[in-house]
Coordinates of C-alpha atoms in Angstrom, one line a residue:
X1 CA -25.1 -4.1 -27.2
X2 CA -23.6 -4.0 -23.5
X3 CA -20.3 -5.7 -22.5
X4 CA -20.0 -5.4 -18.8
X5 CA -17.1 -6.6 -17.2
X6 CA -16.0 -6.5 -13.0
X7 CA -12.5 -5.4 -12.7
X8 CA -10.6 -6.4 -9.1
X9 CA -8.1 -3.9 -8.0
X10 CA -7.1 -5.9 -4.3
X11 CA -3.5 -6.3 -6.0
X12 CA -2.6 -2.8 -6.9
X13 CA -2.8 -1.3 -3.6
X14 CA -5.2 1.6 -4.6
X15 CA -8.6 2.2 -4.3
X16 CA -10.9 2.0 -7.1
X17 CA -11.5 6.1 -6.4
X18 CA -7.5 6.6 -6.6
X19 CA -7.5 4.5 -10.5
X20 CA -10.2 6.7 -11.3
X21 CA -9.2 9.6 -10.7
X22 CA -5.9 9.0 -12.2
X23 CA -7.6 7.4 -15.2
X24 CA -9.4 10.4 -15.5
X25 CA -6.0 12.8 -16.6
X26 CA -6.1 10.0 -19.5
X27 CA -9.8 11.3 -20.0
X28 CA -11.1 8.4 -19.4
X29 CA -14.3 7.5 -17.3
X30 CA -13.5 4.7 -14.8
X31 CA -15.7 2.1 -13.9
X32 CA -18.3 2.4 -11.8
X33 CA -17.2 1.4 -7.8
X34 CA -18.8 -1.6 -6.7
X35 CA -16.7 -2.1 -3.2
X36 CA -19.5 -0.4 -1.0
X37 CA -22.4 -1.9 -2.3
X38 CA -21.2 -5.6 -3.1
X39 CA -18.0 -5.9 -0.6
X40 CA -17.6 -9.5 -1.1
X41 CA -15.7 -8.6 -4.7
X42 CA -13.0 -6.5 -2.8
X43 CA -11.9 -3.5 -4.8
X44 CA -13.6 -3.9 -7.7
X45 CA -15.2 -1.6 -10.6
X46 CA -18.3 -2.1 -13.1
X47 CA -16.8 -1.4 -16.9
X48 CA -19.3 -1.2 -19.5
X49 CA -18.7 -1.6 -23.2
X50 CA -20.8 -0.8 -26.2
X51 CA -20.9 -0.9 -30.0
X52 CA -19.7 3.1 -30.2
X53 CA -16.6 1.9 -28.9
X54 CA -13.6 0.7 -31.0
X55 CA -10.8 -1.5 -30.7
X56 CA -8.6 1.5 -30.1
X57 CA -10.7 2.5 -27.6
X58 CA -10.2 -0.7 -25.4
X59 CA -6.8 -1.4 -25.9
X60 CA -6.4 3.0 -24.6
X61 CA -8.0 2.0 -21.8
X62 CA -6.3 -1.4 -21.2
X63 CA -2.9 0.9 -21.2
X64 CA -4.3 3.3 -19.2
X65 CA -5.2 1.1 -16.6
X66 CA -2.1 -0.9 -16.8
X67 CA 0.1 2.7 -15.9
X68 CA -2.2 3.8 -13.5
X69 CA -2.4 0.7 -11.5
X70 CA 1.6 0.2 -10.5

């Protein structure tokens, strides 16, 4: 199963390309930038899900986020 989520980024100050790249030193994969294609939604990001990934998993990239966002 898929669990897609959009993630807006307007209040951070940073583009969805700068959270990316930082979220990759975390070795994470960011979310896939939606600002070009659907501008309406601001800064946002496509996050996807699945079943291979764990609680832990989330909640890693729920920190991540929240560090390389301020």
């Amino acid at each position: 199963k898929f669990k897609e989520f959009v993630l807006n980024v307007d209040g951070t100050g940073k583009t969805v390309r700068q959270i990316n790249q930082a979220l990759l030193t975390h070795g994470i994969f960011g979310g896939l930038d939606l600002t070009a294609s659907f501008p309406r939604l601001g800064r946002s990001a496509l996050y996807c899900v699945t079943e291979i990934h764990t609680g832990a998993d989330i909640a890693r990239l729920a920190e991540a986020l929240k560090e390389v966002t301020q």
